[in-house]
mmCIF file of C-alpha atoms and ligand atoms in Angstrom:
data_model
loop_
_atom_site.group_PDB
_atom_site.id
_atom_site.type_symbol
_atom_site.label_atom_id
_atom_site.label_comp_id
_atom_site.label_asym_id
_atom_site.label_seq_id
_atom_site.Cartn_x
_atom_site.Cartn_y
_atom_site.Cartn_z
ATOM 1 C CA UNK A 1 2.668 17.947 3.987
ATOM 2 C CA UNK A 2 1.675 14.160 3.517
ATOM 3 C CA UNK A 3 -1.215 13.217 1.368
ATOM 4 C CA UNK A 4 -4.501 11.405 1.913
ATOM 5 C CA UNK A 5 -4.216 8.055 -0.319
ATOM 6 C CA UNK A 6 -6.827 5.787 -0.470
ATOM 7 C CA UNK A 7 -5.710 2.406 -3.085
ATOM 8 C CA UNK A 8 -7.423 -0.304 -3.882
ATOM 9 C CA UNK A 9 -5.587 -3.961 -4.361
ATOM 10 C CA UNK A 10 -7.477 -5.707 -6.592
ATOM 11 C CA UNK A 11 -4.841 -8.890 -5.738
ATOM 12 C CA UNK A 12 -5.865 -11.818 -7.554
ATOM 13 C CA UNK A 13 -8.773 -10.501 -8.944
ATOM 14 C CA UNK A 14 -11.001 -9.739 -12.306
ATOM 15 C CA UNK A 15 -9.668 -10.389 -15.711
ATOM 16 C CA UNK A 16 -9.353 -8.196 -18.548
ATOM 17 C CA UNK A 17 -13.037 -7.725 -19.115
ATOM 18 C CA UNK A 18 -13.739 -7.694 -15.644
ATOM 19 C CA UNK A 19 -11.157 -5.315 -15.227
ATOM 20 C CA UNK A 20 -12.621 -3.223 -18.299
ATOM 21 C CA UNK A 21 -15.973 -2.971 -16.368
ATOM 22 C CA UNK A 22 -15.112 -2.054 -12.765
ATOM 23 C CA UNK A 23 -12.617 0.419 -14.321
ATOM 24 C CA UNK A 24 -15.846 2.205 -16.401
ATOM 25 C CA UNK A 25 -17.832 1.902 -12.946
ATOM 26 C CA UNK A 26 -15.124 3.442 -11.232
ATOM 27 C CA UNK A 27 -14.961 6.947 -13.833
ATOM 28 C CA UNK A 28 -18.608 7.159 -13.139
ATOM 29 C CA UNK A 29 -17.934 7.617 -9.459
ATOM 30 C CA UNK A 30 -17.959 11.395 -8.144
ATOM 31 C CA UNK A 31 -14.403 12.011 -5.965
ATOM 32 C CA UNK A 32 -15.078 14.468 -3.007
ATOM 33 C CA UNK A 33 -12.236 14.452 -1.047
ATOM 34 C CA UNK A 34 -8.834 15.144 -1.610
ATOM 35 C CA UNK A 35 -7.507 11.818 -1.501
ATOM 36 C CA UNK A 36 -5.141 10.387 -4.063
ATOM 37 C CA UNK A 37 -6.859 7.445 -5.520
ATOM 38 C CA UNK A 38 -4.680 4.247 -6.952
ATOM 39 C CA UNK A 39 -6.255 0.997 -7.934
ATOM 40 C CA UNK A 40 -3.868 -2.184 -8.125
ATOM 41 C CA UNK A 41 -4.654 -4.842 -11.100
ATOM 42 C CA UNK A 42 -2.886 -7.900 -11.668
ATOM 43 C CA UNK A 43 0.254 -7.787 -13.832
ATOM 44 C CA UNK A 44 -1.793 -8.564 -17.269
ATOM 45 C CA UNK A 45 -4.005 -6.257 -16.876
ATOM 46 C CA UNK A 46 -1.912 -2.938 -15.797
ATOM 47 C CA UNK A 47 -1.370 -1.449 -19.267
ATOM 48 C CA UNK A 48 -4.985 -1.503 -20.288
ATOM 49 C CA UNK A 49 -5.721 -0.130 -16.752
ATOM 50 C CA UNK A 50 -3.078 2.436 -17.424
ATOM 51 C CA UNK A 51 -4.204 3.180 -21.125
ATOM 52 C CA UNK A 52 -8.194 3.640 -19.890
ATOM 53 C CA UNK A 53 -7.514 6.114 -16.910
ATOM 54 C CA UNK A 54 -5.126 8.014 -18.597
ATOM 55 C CA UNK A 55 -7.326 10.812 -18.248
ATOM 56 C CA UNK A 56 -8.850 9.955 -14.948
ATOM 57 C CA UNK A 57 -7.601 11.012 -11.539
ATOM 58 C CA UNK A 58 -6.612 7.357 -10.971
ATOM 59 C CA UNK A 59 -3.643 5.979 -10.547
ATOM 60 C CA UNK A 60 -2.968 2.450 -11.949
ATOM 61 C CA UNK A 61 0.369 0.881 -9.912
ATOM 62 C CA UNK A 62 1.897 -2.773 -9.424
ATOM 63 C CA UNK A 63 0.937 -5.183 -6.849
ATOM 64 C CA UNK A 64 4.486 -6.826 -6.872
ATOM 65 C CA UNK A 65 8.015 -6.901 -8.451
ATOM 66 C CA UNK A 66 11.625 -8.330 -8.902
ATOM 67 C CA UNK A 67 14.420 -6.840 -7.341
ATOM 68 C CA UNK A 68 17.113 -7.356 -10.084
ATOM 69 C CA UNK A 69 17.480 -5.422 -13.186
ATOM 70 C CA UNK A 70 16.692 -8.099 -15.586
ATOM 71 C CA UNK A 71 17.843 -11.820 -15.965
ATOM 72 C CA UNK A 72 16.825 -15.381 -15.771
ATOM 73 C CA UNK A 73 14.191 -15.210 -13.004
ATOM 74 C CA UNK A 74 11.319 -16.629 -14.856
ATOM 75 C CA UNK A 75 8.207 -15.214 -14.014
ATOM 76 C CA UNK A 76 8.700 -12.272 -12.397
ATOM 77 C CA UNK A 77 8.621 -8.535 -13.697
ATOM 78 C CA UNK A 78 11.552 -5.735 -13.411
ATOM 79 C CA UNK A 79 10.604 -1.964 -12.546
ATOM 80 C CA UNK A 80 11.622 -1.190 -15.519
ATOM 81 C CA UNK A 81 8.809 -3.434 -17.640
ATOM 82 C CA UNK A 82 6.638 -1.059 -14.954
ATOM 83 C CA UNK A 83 7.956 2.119 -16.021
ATOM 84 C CA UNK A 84 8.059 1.340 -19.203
ATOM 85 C CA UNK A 85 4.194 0.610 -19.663
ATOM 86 C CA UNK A 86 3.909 4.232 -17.159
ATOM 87 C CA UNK A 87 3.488 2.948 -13.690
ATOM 88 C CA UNK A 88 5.111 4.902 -11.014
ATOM 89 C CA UNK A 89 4.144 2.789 -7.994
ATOM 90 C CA UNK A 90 4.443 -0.699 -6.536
ATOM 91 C CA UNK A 91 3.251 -2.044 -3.584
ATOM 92 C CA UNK A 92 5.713 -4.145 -1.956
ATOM 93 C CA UNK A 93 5.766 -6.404 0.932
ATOM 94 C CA UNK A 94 1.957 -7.403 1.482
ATOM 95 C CA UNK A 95 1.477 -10.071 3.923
ATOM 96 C CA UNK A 96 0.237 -12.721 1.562
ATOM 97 C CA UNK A 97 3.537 -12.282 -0.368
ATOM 98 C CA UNK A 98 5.734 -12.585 2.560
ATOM 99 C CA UNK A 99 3.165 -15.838 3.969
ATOM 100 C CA UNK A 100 2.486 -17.665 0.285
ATOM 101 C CA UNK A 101 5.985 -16.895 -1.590
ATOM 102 C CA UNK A 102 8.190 -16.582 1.388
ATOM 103 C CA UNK A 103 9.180 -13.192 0.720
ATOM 104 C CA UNK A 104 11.680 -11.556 3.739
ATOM 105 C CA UNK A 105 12.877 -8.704 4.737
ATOM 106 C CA UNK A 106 16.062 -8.885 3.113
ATOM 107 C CA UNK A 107 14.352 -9.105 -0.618
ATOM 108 C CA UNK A 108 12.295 -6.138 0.454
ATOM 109 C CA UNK A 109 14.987 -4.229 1.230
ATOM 110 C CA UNK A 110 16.460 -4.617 -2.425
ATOM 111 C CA UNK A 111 12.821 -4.333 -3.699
ATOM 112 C CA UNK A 112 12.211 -0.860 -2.239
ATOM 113 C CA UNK A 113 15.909 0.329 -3.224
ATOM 114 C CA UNK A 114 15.585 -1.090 -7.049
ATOM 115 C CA UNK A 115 12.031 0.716 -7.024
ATOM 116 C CA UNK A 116 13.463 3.886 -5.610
ATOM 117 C CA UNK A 117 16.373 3.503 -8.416
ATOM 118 C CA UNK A 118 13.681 3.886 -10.904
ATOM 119 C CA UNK A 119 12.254 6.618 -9.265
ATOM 120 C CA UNK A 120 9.413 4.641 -8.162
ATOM 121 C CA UNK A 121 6.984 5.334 -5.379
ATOM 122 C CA UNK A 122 6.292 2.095 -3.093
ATOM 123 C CA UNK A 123 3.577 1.498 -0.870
ATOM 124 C CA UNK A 124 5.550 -0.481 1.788
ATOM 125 C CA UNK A 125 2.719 -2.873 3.422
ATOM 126 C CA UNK A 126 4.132 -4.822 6.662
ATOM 127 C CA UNK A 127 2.231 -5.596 9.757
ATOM 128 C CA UNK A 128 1.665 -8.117 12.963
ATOM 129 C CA UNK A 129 -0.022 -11.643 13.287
ATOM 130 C CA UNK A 130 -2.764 -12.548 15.333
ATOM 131 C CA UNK A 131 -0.629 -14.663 17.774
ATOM 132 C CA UNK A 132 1.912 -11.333 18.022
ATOM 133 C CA UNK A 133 -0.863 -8.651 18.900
ATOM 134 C CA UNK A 134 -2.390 -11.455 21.448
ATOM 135 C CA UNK A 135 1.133 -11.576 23.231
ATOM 136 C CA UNK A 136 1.586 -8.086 22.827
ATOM 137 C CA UNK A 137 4.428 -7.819 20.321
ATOM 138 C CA UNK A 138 3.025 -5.934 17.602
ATOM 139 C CA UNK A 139 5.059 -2.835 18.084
ATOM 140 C CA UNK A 140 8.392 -4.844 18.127
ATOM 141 C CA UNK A 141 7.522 -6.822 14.956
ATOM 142 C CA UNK A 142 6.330 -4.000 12.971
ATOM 143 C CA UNK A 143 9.584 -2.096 14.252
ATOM 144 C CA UNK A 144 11.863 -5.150 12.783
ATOM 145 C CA UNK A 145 9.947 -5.293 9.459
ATOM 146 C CA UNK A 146 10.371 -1.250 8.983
ATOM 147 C CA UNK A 147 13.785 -1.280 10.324
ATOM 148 C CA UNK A 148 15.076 -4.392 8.084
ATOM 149 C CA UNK A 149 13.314 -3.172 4.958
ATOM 150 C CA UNK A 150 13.483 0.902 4.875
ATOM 151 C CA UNK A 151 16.723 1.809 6.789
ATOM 152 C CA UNK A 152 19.302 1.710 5.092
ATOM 153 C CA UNK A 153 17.397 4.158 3.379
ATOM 154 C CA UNK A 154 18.930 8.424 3.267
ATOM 155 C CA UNK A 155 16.210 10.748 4.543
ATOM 156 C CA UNK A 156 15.831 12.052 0.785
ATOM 157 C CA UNK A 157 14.428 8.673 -0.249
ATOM 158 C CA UNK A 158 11.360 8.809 1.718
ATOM 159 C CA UNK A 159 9.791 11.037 -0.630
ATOM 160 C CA UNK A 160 9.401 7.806 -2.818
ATOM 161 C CA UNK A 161 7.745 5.871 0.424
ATOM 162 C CA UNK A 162 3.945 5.226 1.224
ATOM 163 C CA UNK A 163 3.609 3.419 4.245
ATOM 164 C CA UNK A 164 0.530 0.161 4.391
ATOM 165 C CA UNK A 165 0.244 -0.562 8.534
ATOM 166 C CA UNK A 166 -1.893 -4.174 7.820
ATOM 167 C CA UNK A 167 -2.582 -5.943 10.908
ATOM 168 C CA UNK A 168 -2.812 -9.536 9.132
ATOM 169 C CA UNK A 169 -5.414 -10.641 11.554
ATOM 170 C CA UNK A 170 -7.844 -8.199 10.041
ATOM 171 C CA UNK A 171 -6.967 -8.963 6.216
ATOM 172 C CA UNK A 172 -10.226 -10.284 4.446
ATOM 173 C CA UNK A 173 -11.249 -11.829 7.822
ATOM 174 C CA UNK A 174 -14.042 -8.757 8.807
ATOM 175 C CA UNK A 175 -12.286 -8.044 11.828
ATOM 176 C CA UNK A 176 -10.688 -4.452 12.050
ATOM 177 C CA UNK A 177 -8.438 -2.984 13.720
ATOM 178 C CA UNK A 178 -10.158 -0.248 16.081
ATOM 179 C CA UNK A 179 -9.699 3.300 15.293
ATOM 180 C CA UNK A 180 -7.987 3.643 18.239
ATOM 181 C CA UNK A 181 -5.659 0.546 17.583
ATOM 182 C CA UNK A 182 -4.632 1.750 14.440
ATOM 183 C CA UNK A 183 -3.962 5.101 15.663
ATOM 184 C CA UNK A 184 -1.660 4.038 18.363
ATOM 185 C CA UNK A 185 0.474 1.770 15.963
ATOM 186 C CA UNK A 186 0.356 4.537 13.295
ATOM 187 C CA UNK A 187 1.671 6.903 16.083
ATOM 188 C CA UNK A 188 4.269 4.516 17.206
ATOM 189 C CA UNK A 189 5.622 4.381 13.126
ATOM 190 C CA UNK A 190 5.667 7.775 13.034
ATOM 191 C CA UNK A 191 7.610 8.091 16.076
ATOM 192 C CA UNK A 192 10.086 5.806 15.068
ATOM 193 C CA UNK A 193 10.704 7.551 12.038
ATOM 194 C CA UNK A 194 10.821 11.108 13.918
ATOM 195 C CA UNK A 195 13.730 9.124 15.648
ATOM 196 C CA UNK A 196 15.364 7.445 13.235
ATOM 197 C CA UNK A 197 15.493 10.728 10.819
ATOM 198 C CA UNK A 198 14.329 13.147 11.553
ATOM 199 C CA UNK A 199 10.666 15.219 11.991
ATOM 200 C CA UNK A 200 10.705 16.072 8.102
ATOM 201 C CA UNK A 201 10.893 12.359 7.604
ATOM 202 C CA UNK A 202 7.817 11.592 10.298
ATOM 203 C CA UNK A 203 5.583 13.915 9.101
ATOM 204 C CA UNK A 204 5.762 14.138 5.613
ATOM 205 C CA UNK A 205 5.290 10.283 5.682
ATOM 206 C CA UNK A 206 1.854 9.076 4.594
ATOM 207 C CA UNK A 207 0.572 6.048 6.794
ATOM 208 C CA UNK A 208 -2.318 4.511 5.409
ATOM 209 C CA UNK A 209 -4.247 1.658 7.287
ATOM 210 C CA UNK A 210 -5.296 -1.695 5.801
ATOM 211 C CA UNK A 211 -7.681 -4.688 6.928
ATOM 212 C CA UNK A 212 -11.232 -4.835 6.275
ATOM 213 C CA UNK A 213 -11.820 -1.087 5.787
ATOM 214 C CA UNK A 214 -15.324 -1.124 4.643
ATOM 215 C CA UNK A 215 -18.073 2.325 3.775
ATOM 216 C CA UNK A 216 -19.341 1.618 7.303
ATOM 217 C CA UNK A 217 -15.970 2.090 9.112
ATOM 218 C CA UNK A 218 -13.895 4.205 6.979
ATOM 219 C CA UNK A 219 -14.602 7.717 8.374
ATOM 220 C CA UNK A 220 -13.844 6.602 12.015
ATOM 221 C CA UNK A 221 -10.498 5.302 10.956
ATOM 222 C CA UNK A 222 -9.823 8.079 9.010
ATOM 223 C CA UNK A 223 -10.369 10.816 11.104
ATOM 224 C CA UNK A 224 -7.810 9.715 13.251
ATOM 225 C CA UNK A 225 -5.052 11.930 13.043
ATOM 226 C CA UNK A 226 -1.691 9.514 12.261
ATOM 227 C CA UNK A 227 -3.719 7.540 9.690
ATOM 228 C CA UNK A 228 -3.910 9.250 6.462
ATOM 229 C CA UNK A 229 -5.808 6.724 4.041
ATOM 230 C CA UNK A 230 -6.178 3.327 3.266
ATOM 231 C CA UNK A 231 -5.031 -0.063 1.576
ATOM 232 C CA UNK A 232 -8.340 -1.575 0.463
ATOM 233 C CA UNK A 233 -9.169 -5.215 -0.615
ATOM 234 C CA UNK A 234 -12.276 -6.845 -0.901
ATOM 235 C CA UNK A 235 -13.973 -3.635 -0.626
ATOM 236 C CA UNK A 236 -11.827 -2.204 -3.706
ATOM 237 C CA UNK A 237 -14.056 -4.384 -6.082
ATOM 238 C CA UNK A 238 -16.515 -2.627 -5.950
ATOM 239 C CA UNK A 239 -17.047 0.897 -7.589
ATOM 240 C CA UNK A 240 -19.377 2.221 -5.345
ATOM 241 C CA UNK A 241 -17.888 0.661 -1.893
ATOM 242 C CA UNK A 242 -14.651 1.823 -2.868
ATOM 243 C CA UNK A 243 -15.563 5.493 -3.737
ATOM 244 C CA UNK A 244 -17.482 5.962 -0.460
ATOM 245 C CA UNK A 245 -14.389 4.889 1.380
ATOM 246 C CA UNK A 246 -12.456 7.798 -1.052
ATOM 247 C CA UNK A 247 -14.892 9.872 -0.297
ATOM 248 C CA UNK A 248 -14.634 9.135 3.628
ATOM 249 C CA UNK A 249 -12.040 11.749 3.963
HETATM 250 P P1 13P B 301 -9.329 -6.473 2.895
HETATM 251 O O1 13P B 301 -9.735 -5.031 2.759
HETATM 252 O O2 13P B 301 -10.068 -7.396 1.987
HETATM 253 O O3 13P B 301 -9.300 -6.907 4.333
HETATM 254 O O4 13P B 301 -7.790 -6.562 2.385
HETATM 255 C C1 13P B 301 -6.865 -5.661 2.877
HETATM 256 C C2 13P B 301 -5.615 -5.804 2.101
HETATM 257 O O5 13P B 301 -4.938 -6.821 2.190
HETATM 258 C C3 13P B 301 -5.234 -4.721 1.187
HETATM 259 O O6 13P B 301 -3.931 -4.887 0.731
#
């Protein structure tokens, strides 16, 4: 049965001794749900993330990473540099990478399969503009980012796969999707899996929601029944905010 997975992305955000601090804040928060909780540093920072929760039931993953084994693309880190520092997870395709550093569907698709090749998990993150929703062509967008990206991918794979619906109108702007919005795009996804592959597939795949989840809203959008956690920002840096939404399911 899917999990409940609530992760924060930190994105460009807190250094290493701001990282050392929310990380302490964050082990003196009490978990009481079941949720999986994952926290998402910047690159620099992920092995002494990794290091001080080794003993903590958080998970410290990558907010980006290259598609190629290894080679002359300076700047950029391999999934194996990931695995080899112990992180098992990558989140791949958020809407600021594909809007500031032009990254498409194609390079996803050979970002998910390299991260699956290393036995990676990946939080896939993809999701509608403002103008699309407004003319009513979220559901056809959202269908050509999962189809483009994830299927080439063999049923077996999606035990690797995390899925990040992010509406990119509600990303850091305080406007969220409603629970009832979210629900009917999660339901859509899931559908589209159940008929791409295969009801295994559909409902073993975890769905979490993303855009300005906040303590106040969390519960509503989680209790909906297609969306099982959440992709948190702004909300994320901070120990207690982010723990209430955990603690939402
Ligand atoms: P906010 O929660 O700040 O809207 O950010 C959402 C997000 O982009 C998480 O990846």
């Amino acid at each position: 049965m899917r999990k409940h997975i609530v992760a924060g992305n930190w994105k460009m955000n807190n250094d290493l001794i701001q990282t050392e601090t929310l990380i302490s804040e964050l082990k003196q928060q009490t978990k009481t749900s079941d949720a999986e909780v994952m926290i998402a540093p910047t690159f620099t920072n992920l092995w002494h993330a990794f290091e001080s929760t080794r003993l903590d039931d958080i998970e410290v993953v990558a907010q980006n990473m290259h598609f190629a084994e290894n080679g002359a693309y300076t700047g950029e880190v391999s999934a194996a540099m990931l695995k080899s520092i112990g992180i098992q997870t990558v989140i791949l395709g958020h809407s600021e990478r594909r809007a500031y550093f032009n990254e498409t569907d194609e390079a996803l698709s050979k970002k998910v399969s390299q991260a699956i090749a290393h036995d990676m998990r990946v939080i896939f993150c993809f999701g509608e503009e403002l103008s699309d929703r407004k003319s009513g062509r979220q559901e056809d967008v959202v269908k050509t980012q999962l189809v483009n990206a994830l299927c080439h991918l063999k049923a077996d794979d999606y035990k690797h796969i995390v899925l990040a619906y992010e509406p990119v109108w509600a990303i850091g702007t305080g406007e969220t999707a409603t629970p009832d919005q979210a629900q009917e795009m999660h339901a859509f996804i899931r559908n589209l899996f159940r008929e791409r592959y295969n009801d295994a597939v559909a409902d073993n795949l975890s769905i979490l929601y993303g855009g300005s989840v906040k303590p106040d809203n969390a519960k509503e959008i989680f209790s909906k029944p297609d969306v099982d956690g959440g992709l948190i920002g702004g909300a994320s840096l901070k120990a207690e905010d982010f723990y209430a939404i955990v603690n939402a399911f």
